[in-house]
Every structure is written in structure tokens, then in C-alpha cells.
C-alpha positions as a Markdown table, in Angstrom:
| # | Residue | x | y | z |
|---|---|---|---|---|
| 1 | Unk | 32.8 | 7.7 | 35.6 |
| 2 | Unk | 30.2 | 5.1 | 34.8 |
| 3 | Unk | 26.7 | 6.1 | 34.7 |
| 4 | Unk | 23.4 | 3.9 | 35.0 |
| 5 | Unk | 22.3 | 3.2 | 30.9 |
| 6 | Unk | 19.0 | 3.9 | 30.3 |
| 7 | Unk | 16.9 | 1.5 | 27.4 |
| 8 | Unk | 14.0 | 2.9 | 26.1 |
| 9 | Unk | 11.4 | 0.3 | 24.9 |
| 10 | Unk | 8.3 | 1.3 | 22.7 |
| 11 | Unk | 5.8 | 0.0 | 20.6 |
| 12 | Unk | 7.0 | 2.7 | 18.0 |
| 13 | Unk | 10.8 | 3.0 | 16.8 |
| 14 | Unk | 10.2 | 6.6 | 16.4 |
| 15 | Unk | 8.4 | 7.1 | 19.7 |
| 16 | Unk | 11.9 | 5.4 | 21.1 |
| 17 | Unk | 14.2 | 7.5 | 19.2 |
| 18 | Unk | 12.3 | 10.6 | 19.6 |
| 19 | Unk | 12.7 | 10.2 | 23.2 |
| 20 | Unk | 16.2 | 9.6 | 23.3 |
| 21 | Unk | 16.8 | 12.8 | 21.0 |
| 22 | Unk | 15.1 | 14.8 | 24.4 |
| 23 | Unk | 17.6 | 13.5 | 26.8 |
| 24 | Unk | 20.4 | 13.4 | 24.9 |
| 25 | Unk | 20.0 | 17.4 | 24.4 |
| 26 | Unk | 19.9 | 17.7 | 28.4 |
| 27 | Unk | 22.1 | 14.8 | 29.3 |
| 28 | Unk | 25.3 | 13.7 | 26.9 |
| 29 | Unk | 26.8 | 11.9 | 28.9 |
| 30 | Unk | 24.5 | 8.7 | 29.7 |
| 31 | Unk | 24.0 | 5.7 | 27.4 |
| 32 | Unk | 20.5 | 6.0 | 26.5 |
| 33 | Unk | 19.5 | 2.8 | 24.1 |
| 34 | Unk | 16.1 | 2.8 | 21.8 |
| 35 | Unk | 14.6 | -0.3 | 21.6 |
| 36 | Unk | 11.1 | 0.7 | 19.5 |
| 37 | Unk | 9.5 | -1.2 | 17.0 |
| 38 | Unk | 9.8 | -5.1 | 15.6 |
| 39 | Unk | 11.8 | -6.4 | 13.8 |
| 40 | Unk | 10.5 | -5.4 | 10.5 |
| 41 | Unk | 10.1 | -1.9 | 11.7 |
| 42 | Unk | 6.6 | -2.4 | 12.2 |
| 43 | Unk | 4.3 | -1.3 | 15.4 |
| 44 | Unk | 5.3 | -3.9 | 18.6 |
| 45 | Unk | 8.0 | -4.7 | 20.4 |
| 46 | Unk | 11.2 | -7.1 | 19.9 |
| 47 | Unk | 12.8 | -9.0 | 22.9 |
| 48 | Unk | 15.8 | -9.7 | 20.3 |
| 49 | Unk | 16.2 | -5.5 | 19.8 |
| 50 | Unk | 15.3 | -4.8 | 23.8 |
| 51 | Unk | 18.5 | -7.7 | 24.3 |
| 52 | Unk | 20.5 | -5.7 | 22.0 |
| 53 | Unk | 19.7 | -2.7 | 23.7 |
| 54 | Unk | 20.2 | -3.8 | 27.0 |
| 55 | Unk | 24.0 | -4.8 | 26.0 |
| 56 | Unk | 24.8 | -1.4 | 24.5 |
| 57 | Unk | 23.6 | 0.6 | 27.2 |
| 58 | Unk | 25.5 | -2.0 | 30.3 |
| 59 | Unk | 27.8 | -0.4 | 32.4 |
| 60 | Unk | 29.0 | -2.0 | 35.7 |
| 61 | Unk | 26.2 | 0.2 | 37.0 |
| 62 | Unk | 23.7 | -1.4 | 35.6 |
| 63 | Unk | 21.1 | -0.3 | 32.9 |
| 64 | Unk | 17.4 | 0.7 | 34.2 |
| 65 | Unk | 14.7 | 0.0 | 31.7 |
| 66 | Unk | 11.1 | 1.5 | 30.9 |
| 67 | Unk | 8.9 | 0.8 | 28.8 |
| 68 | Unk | 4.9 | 2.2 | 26.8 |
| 69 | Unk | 2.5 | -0.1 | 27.4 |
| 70 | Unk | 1.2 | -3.8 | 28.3 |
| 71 | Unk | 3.5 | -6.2 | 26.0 |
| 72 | Unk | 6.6 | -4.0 | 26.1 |
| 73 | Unk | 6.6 | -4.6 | 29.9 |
| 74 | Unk | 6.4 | -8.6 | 29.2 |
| 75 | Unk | 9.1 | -8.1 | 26.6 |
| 76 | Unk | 11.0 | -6.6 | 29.2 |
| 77 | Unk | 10.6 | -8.7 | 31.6 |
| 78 | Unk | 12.1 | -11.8 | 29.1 |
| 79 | Unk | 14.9 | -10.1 | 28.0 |
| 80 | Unk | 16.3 | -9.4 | 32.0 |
| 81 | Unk | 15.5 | -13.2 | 32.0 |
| 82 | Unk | 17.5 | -14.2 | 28.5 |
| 83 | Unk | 20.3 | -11.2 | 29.5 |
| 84 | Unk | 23.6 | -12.6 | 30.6 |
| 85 | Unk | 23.7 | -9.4 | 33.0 |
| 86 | Unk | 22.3 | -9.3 | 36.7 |
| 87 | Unk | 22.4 | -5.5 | 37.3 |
| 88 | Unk | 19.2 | -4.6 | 35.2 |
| 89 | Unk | 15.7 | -3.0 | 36.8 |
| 90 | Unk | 12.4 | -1.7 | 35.2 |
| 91 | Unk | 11.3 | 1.1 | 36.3 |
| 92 | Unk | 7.6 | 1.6 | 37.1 |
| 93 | Unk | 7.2 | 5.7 | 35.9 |
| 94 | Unk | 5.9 | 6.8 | 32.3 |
| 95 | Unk | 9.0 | 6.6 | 29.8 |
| 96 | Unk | 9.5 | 10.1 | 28.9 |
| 97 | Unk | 9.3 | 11.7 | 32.3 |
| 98 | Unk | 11.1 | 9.0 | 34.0 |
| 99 | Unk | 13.3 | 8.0 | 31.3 |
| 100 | Unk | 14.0 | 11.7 | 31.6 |
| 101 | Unk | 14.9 | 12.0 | 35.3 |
| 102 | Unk | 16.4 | 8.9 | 35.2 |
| 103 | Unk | 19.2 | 10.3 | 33.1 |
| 104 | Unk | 19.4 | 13.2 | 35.3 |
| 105 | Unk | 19.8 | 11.4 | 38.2 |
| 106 | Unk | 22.1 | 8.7 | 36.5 |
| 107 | Unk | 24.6 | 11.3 | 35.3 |
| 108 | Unk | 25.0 | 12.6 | 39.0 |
| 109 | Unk | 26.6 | 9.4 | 39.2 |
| 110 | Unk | 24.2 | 7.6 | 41.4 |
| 111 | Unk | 23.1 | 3.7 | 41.4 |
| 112 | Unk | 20.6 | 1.9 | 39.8 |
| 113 | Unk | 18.6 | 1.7 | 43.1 |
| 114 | Unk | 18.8 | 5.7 | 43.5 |
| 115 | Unk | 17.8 | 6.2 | 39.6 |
| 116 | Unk | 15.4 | 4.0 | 39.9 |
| 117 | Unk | 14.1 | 5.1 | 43.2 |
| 118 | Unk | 14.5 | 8.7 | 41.8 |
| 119 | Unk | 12.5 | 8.2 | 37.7 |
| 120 | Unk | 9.2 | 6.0 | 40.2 |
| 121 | Unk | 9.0 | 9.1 | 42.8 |
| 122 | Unk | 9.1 | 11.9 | 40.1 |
| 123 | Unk | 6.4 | 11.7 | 38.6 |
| 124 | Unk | 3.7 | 10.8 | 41.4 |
């Protein structure tokens, strides 16, 4: 079965990572990707590792994104744009929570629209 991937994009690699270490305990089965840091592992965000992300964590499902704060969101935003893929959302929810429900919801099997629809109402 293929499952909604989830990318996780932070100002901090480990912030990403550390995240992804939460869901994967609850949730195996879905592809959550980090995408933390710059390039040179410093503090900030790379459209380059978000891209990267993004294409490990496809499935014909889609992938929904989330992201920390301001520039990650712009990031975001350019690498949907740059992204030979169509099937890709961001979701509008705090990236722990949501990133959190969204797996949940995306190993039940449901669409990007229901994940996403799912991570945004969670947490209001």
C-alpha cells in the first residue's frame, strides 16, 4: 500500500531528525524525510536538501510538507515550484504535532487531501 510521505523541513538538522526519530517509533511504515539545516550543516534551510527530500519521500500519493518558521515556508514553497512532481501540499499545523498526525493519518492509508485536512484540524 502506498502511504502519503511526509518531509520535515527545519532550520536545525537535528530539530528535523529528532522529529523523525518520534514518528518513526509510532509509525514504521511511512516515508518521513528530514530536510534540516544548509548545506554546510549550518542553522537555515536548503531548497536543494527540501528537493532531495521531497523525491525520497514521493509516493503516487503524494508527499505533504511542514515546515519551523518564516524562510522554511518560502523554501518550501520553491522547491514544490522547482519539483518535477504535482502531488505535493504544505500543511499549515506546527511540525511536530502535525507532522505527527499526519503520519498517523497517512498510514491509515488516506490521501493527501485527508492527511492534510487531518495534521491543520489537530491541533486547533
Amino acid at each position: 500500500m502506498s502511504h502519503v510521505g511526509i518531509v520535515l523541513i527545519s532550520h536545525s538538522s537535528k530539530v528535523a531528525k529528532g522529529i523523525k526519530d518520534i514518528i518513526n517509533q509510532m509509525v514504521p511504515n511511512v516515508v518521513v524525510e528530514p530536510a534540516g539545516g544548509t548545506e554546510d550543516h549550518g542553522i537555515g534551510t536548503s531548497v536543494e536538501k527540501i528537493l532531495q527530500a521531497i523525491e525520497n519521500a514521493y509516493s503516487e500519493k503524494g508527499v505533504l510538507l511542514f515546515y519551523d518558521i518564516g524562510s522554511a515556508m518560502m523554501n518550501a514553497e520553491l522547491a514544490i515550484e522547482l519539483s518535477e512532481h504535482e502531488n505535493i501540499e504544505i500543511a499549515n499545523a506546527p511540525i511536530l504535532e502535525g507532522a505527527f498526525v499526519a503520519s498517523v493519518e497517512s498510514g491509515m492509508g488516506k490521501t493527501l487531501e485527508e492527511v492534510k485536512e487531518a495534521a491543520e484540524k489537530a491541533v486547533k
